[in-house]
Short mmCIF file of C-alpha atoms and ligand atoms in Angstrom, two decimals:
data_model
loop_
_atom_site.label_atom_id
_atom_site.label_comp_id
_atom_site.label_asym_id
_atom_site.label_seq_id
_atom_site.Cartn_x
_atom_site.Cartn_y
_atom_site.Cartn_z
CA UNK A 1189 145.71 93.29 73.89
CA UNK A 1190 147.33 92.28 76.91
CA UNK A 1191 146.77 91.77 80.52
CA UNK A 1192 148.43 95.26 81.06
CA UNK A 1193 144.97 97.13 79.54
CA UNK A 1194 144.25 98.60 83.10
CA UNK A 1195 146.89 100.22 83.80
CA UNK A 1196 146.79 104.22 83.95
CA UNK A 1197 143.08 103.98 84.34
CA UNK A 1198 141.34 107.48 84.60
CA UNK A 1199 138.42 106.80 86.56
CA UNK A 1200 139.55 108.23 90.22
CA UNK A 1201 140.14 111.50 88.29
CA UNK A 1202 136.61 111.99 87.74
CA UNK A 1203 135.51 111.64 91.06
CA UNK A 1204 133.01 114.03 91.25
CA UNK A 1205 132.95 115.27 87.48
CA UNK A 1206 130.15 117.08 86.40
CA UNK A 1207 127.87 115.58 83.44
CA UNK A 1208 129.99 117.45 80.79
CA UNK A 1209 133.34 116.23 81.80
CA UNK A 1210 131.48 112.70 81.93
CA UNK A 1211 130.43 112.09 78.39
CA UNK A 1212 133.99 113.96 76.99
CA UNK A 1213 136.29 111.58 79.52
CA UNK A 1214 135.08 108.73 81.48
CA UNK A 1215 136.17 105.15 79.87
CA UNK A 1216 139.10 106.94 78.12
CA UNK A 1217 142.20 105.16 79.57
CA UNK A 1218 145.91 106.43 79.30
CA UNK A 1219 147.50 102.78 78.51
CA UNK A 1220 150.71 102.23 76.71
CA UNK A 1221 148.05 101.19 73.67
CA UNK A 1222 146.20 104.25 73.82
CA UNK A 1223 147.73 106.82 74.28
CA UNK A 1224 145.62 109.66 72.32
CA UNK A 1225 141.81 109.84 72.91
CA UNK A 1226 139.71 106.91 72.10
CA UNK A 1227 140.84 104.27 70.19
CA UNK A 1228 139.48 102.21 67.65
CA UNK A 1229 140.12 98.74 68.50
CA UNK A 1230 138.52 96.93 65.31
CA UNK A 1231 139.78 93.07 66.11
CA UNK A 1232 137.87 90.42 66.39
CA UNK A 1233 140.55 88.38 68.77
CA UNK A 1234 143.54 88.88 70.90
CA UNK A 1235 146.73 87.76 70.82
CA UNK A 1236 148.85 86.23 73.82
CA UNK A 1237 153.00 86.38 74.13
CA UNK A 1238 152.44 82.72 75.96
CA UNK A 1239 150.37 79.53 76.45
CA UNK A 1240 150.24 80.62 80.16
CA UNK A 1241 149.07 83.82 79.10
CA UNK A 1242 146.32 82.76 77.14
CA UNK A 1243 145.62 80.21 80.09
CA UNK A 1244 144.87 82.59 81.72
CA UNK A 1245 142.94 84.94 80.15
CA UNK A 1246 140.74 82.02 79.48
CA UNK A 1247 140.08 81.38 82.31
CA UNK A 1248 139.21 84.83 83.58
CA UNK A 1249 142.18 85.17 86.04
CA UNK A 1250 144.14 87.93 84.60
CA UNK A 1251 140.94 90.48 82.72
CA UNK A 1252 142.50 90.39 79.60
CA UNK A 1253 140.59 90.56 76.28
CA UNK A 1254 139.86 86.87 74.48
CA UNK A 1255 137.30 87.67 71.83
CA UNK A 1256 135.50 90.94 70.56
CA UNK A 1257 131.92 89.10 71.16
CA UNK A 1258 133.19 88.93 74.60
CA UNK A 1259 135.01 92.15 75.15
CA UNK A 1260 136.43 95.08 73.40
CA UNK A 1261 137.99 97.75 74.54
CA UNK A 1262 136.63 100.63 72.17
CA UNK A 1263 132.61 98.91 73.48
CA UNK A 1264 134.53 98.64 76.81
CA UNK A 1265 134.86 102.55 76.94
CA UNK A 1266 131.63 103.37 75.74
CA UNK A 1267 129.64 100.98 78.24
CA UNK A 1268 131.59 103.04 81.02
CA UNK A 1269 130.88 106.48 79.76
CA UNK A 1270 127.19 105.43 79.69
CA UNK A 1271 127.34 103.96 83.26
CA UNK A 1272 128.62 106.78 84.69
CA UNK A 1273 126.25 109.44 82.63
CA UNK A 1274 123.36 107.34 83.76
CA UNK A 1275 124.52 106.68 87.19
CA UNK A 1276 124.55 103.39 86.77
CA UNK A 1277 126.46 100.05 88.44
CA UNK A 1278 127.33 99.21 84.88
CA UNK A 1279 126.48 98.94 81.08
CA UNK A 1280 126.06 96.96 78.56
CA UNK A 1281 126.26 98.13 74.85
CA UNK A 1282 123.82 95.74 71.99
CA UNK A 1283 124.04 95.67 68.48
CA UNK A 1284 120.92 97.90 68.11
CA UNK A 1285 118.06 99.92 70.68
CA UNK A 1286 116.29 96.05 69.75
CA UNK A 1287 118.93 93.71 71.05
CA UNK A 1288 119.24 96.13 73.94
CA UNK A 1289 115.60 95.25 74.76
CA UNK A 1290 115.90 91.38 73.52
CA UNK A 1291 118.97 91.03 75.46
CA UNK A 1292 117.28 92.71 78.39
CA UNK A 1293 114.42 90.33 78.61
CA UNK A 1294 115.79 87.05 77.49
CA UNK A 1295 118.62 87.84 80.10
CA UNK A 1296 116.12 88.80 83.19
CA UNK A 1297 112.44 86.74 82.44
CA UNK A 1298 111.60 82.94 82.07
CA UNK A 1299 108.90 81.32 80.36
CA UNK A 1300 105.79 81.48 82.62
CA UNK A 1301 107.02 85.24 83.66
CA UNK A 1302 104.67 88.41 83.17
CA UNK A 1303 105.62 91.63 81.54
CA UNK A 1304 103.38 94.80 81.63
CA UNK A 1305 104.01 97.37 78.58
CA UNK A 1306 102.91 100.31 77.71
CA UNK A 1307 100.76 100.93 74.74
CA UNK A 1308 103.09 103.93 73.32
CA UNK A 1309 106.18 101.75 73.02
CA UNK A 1310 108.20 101.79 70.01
CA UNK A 1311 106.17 99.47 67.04
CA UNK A 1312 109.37 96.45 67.11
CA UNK A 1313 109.11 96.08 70.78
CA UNK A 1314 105.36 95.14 70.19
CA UNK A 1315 106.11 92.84 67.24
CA UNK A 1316 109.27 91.27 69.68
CA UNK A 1317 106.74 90.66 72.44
CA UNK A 1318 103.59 89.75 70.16
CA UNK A 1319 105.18 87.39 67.63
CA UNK A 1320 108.51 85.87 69.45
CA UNK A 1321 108.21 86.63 73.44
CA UNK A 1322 104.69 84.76 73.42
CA UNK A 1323 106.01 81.82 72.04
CA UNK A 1324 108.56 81.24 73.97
CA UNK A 1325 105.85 81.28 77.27
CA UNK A 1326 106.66 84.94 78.43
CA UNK A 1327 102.97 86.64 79.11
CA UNK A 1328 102.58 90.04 77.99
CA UNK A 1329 99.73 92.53 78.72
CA UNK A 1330 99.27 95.92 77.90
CA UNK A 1331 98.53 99.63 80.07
CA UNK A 1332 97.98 103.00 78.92
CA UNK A 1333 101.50 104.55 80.04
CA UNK A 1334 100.08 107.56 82.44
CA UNK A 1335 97.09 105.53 83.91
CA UNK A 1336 99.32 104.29 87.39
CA UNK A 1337 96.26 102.55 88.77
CA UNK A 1338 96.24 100.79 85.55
CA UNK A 1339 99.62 99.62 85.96
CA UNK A 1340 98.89 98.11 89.27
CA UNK A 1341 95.14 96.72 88.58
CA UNK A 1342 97.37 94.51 85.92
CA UNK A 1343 100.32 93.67 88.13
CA UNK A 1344 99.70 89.40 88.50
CA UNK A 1345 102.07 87.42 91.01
CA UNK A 1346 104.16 86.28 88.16
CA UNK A 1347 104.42 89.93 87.04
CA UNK A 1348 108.85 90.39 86.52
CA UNK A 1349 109.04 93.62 84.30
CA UNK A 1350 106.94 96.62 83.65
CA UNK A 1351 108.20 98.20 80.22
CA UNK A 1352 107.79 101.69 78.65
CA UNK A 1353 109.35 105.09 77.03
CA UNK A 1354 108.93 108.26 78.70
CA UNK A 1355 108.14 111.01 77.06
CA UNK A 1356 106.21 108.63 74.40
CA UNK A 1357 106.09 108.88 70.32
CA UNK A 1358 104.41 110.38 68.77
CA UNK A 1359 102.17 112.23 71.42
CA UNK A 1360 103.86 113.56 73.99
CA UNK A 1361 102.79 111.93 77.02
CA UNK A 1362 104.87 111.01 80.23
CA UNK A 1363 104.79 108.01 82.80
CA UNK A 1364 105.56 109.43 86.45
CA UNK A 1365 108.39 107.39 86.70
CA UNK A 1366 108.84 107.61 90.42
CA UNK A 1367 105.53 106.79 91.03
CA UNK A 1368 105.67 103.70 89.14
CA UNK A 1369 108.57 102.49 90.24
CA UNK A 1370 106.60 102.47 93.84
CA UNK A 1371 104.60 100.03 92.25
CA UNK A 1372 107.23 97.89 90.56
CA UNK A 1373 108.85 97.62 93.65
CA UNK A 1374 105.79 96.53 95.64
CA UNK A 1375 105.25 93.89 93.07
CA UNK A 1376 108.79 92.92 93.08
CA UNK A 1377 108.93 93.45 88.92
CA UNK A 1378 111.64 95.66 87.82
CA UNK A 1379 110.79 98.83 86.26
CA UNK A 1380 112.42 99.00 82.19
CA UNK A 1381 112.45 102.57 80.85
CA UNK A 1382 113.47 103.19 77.42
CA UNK A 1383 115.32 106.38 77.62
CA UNK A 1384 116.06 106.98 73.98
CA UNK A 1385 114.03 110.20 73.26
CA UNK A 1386 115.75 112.17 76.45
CA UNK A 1387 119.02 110.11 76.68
CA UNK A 1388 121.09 111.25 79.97
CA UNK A 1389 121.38 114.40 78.81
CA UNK A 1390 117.49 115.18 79.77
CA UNK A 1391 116.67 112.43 82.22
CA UNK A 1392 118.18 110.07 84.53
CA UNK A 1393 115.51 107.51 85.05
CA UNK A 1394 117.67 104.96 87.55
CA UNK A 1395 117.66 108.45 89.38
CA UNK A 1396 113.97 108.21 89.46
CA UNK A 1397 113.78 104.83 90.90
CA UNK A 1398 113.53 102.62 87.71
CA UNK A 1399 115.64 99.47 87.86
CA UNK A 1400 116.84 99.27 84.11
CA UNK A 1401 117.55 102.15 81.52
CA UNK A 1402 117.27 100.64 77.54
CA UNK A 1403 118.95 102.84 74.57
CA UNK A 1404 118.37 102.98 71.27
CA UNK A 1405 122.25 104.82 70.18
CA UNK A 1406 121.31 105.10 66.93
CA UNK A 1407 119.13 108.08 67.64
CA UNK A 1408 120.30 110.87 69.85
CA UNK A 1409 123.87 109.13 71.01
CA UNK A 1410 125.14 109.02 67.55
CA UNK A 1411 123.35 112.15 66.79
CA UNK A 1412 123.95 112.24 63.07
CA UNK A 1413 122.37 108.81 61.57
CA UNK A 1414 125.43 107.00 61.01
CA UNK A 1415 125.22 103.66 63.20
CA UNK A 1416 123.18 101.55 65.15
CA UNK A 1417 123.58 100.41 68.24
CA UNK A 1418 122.13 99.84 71.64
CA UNK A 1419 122.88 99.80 75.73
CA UNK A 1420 121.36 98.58 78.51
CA UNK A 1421 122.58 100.06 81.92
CA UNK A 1422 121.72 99.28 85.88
CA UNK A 1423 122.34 97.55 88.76
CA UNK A 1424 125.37 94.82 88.20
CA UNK A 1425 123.67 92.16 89.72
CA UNK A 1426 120.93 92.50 85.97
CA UNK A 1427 124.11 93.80 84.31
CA UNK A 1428 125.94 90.65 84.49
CA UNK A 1429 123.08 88.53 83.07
CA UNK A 1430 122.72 90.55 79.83
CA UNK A 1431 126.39 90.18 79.53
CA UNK A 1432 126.05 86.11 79.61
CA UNK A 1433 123.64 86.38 76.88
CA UNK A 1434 125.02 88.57 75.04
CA UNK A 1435 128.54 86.83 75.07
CA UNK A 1436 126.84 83.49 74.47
CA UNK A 1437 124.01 84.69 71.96
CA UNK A 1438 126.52 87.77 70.35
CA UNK A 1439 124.29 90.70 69.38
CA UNK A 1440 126.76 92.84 70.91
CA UNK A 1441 128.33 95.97 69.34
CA UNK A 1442 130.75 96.81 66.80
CA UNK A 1443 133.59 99.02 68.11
CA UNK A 1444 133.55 100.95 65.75
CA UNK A 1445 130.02 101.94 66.25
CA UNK A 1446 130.86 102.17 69.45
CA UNK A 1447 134.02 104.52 68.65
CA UNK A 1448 131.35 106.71 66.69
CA UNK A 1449 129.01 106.26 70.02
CA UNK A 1450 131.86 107.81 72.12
CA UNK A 1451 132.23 110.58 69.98
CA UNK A 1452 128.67 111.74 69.74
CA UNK A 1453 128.51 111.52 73.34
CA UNK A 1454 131.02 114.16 73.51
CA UNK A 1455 128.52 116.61 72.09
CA UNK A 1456 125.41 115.09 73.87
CA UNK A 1457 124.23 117.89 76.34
CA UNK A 1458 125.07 120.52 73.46
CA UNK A 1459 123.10 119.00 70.68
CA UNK A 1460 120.27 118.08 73.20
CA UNK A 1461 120.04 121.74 74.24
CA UNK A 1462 119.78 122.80 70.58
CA UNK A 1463 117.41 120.04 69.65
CA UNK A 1464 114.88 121.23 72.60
CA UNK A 1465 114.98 124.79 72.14
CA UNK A 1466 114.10 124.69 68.53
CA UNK A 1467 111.66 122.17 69.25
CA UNK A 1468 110.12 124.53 71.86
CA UNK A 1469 110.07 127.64 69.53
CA UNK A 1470 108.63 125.74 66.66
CA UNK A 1471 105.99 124.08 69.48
CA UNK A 1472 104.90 127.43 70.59
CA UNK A 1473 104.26 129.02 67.06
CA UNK A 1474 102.81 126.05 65.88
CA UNK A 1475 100.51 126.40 68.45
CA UNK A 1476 99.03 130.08 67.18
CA UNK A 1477 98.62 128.56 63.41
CA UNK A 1478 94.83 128.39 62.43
CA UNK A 1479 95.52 125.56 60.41
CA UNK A 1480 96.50 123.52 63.20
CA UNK A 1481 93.76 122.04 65.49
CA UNK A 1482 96.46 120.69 68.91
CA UNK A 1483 99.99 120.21 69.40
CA UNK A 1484 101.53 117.75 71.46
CA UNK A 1485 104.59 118.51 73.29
CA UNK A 1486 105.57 118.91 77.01
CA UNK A 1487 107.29 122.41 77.42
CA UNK A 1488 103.91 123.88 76.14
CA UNK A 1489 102.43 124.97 79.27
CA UNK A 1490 98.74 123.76 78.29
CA UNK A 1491 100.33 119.92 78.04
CA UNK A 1492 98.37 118.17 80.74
CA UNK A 1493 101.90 116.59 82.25
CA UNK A 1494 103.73 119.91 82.07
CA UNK A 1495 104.35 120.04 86.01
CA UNK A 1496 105.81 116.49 85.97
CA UNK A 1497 107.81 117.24 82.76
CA UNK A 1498 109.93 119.80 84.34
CA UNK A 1499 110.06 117.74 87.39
CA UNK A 1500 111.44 114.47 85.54
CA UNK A 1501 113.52 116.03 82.86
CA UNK A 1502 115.93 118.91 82.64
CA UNK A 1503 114.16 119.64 78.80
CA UNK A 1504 111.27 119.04 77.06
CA UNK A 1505 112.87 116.34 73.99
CA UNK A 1506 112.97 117.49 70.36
CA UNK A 1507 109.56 115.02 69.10
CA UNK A 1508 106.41 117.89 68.33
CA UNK A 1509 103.64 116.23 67.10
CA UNK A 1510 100.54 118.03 65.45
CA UNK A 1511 97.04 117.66 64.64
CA UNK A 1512 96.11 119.34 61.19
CA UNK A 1513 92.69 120.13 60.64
CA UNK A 1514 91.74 118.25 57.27
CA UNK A 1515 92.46 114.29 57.99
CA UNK A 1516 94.93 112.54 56.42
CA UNK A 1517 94.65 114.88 53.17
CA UNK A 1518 95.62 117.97 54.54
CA UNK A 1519 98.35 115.74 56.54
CA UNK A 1520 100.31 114.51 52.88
CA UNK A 1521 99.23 117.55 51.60
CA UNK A 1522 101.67 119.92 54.32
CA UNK A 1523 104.70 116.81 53.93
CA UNK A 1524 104.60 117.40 50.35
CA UNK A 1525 105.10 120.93 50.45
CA UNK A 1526 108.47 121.03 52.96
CA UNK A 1527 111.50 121.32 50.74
CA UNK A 1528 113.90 120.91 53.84
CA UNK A 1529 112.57 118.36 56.40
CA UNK A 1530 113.43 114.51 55.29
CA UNK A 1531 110.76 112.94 55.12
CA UNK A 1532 111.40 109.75 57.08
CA UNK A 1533 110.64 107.93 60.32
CA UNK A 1534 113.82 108.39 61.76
CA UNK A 1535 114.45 110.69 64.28
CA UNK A 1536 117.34 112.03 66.21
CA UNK A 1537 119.49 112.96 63.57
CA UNK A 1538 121.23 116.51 62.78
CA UNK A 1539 118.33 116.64 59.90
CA UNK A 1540 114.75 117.21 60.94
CA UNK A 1541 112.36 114.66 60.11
CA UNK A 1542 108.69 114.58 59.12
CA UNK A 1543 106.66 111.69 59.39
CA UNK A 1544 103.11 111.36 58.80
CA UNK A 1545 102.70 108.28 61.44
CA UNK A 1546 98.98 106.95 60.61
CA UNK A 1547 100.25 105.59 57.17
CA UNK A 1548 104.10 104.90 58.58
CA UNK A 1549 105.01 103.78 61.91
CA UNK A 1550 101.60 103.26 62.83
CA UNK A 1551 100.20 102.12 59.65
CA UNK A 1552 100.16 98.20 60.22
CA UNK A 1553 97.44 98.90 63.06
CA UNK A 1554 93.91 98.62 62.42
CA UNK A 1555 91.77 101.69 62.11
CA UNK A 1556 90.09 101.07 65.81
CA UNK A 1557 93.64 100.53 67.13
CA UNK A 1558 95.12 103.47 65.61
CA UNK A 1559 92.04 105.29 67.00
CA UNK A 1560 92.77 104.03 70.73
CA UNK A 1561 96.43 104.60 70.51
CA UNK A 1562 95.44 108.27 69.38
CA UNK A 1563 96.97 108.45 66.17
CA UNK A 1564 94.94 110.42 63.96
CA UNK A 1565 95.07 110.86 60.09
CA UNK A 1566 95.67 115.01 60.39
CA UNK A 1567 98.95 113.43 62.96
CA UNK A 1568 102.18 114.93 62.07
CA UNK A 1569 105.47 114.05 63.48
CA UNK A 1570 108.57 116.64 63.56
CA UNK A 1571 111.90 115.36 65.15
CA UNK A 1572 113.68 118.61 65.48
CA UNK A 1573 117.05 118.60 64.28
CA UNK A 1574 120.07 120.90 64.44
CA UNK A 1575 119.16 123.10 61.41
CA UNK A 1576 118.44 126.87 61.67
CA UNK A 1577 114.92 126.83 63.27
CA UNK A 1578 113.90 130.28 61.15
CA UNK A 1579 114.79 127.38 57.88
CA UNK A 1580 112.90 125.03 59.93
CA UNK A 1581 109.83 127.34 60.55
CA UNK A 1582 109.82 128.62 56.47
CA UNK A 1583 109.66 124.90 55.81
CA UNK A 1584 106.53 124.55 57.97
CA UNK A 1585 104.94 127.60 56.87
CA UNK A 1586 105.24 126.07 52.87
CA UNK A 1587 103.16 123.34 54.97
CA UNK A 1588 100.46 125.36 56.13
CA UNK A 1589 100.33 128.05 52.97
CA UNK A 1590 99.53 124.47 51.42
CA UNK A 1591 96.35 124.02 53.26
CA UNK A 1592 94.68 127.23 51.23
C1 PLP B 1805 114.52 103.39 67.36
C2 PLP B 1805 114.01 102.96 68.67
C3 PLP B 1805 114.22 101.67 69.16
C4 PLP B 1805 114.96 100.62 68.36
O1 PLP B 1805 116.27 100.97 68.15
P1 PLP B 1805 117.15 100.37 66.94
O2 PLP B 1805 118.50 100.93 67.23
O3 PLP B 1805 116.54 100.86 65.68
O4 PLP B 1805 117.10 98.89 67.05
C5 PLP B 1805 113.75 101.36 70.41
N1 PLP B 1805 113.07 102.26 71.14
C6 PLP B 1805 112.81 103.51 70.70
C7 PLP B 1805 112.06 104.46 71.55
C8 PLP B 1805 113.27 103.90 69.44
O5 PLP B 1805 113.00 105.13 68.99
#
């Protein structure tokens, strides 16, 4: 690549753009190199028409590319399409929703630092902060993700982050995310919200007043369980850290990956809205079954954080969770009879998913822990996918005729 890569630049076009227009155009360039749509720039280095050239390039002077752990221009695009969908200052794509959280607190905390977490946050970033951020000095406590006065009772002067997802897996519960940015600010942590369940397309948490958005792509973004991948986006000032590290450490993202990213995004707001209505149909007749005992998911009415789930998102998500009466029997027992759902962990995929999370994601806890995160044996986990919901529903009924 050359020095020339800016030219024709699209960005002043989308002044303005709606959503839509944002995750189909913005990062696509018109250059002499890419002409047509997105391309796929799968090099590893760069090649310079002079030693002054490359001079400098090196040295930063003229933005060209050096090296892909540095900068491609296939990641380039999808960190600005992100950015922009966000509202962000600027992104950063990872190698994986992990490195986007590694990279986000080995770029931003220092040994003798404070993080707060939530309790319902995704079973690696536990393990990350348990077994490796501990030993390298970072402190890490702990809060039930609604209680707000619990979030501040465990604020400490050396508190620098306060972590969680919003809505949480697998139950269904929010984090006012306004509110607790309040109390991140007052503290002067910054507020980290994983946004992989709602992506963009539901819920703009910088909007809300968090500091920091964290992605998993490989769920929702790519859409259809091909890659993985990550992206951190927010203020420049924290974007330019995680881009030291990740230069210098190199868990950054594969452009092709991120060429597949760009593409799903391009479908984002439509698969989203298909993901949450079936969710929500399947939600509300789960609801009437007698074989179910309580279903968690935020566009039922009788959720306890309805009110602030319309208020922070645009949709509900595409995670339903239900209690079965009949323990962790009854639970294998209704997985065993679906013909159609995958049974996996995974989630945000064109499939549906069914996961029974007491003896999966959640299975490593101990029985008292399980029993305060609220995981319960009769817990199932659907992650809706883009399927027919009557197909969907049949499945689930073979689930409950089971239970007779
Ligand atoms: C899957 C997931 C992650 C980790 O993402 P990977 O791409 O698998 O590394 C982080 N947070 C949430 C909420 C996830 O669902």
């Amino acid at each position: 690549m050359t020095q020339d890569w800016d030219a024709g630049r699209l960005d002043s076009d989308l002044d303005g753009a709606g959503f839509d227009t944002l995750a189909v155009r913005a990062g696509q360039r018109r250059s002499p190199e890419a002409e047509h749509g997105e391309a796929l720039f799968l090099t590893s280095s760069y090649v310079f028409r002079s030693a002054a050239e490359a001079a400098a390039c090196f040295a930063g002077e003229s933005g060209g590319n050096v090296y892909s752990r540095y900068m491609n221009p296939t990641v380039r695009n999808f960190e600005e399409r992100i950015a922009l969908m966000e509202q962000a200052e600027q992104a950063v794509a990872t190698a994986s929703g992990m490195a986007a959280i590694l990279a986000t607190v080995m770029s931003l905390c220092s040994a003798g630092d404070h993080i707060l977490v939530s309790r319902s946050v995704f079973g690696s970033t536990v393990t990350l902060c348990e077994k490796y951020l501990k030993r390298f000095g970072v402190e890490v406590d702990y809060v039930p993700l609604s209680d707000i006065a619990a979030w501040q009772a465990a604020c400490k002067p050396n508190t620098r982050m306060m972590f969680l997802e919003s809505p949480s897996n697998p139950l269904a519960e929010l984090a006012d995310i306004r509110a607790l940015s309040a109390v991140a600010r007052e503290q002067g942590a910054l507020l980290v919200v994983d946004n992989c369940f709602c992506t963009p397309a539901l819920q703009k948490p910088l909007t809300l007043g968090a500091d920091i958005v964290v992605h998993s792509a490989t769920k929702y973004i790519d859409g259809q369980g091909r890659c993985l991948g990550g992206v951190v986006a927010g203020r420049k000032e924290h974007m330019q850290e995680l881009v030291g590290f990740l230069r210098t450490a190199g868990p950054t993202l594969s452009p092709f990956n991120a060429w597949v990213f760009l593409k799903g995004l391009e479908t984002l707001r439509l698969r989203m809205r298909a993901h949450c209505e079936a969710a929500q149909t399947l939600a509300e007749w789960l609801v009437q079954q007698p074989q179910v005992e309580h279903v968690y998911y935020a566009g039922l009415p009788s959720h306890p954080q309805h009110e602030l789930a319309k208020a922070q998102q645009s949709a509900f998500g595409a995670v339903v969770s239900f209690e079965l009466k009949g323990g962790r029997e009854a639970a294998w027992r209704f997985i065993d009879a679906t013909r159609l759902l995958s049974i996996t962990a995974n989630l945000g995929d064109s499939k549906s998913t069914i996961t029974h999370p007491a003896t999966t994601t959640h299975g490593r806890l101990t029985p008292e822990a399980r029993a305060a995160a609220g995981i319960r044996d009769g817990l199932i986990r659907l992650a809706i996918g883009l399927e027919e919901v009557a197909d969907l529903q049949a499945d689930l009924q073979r689930g409950l005729d089971a239970q007779s």
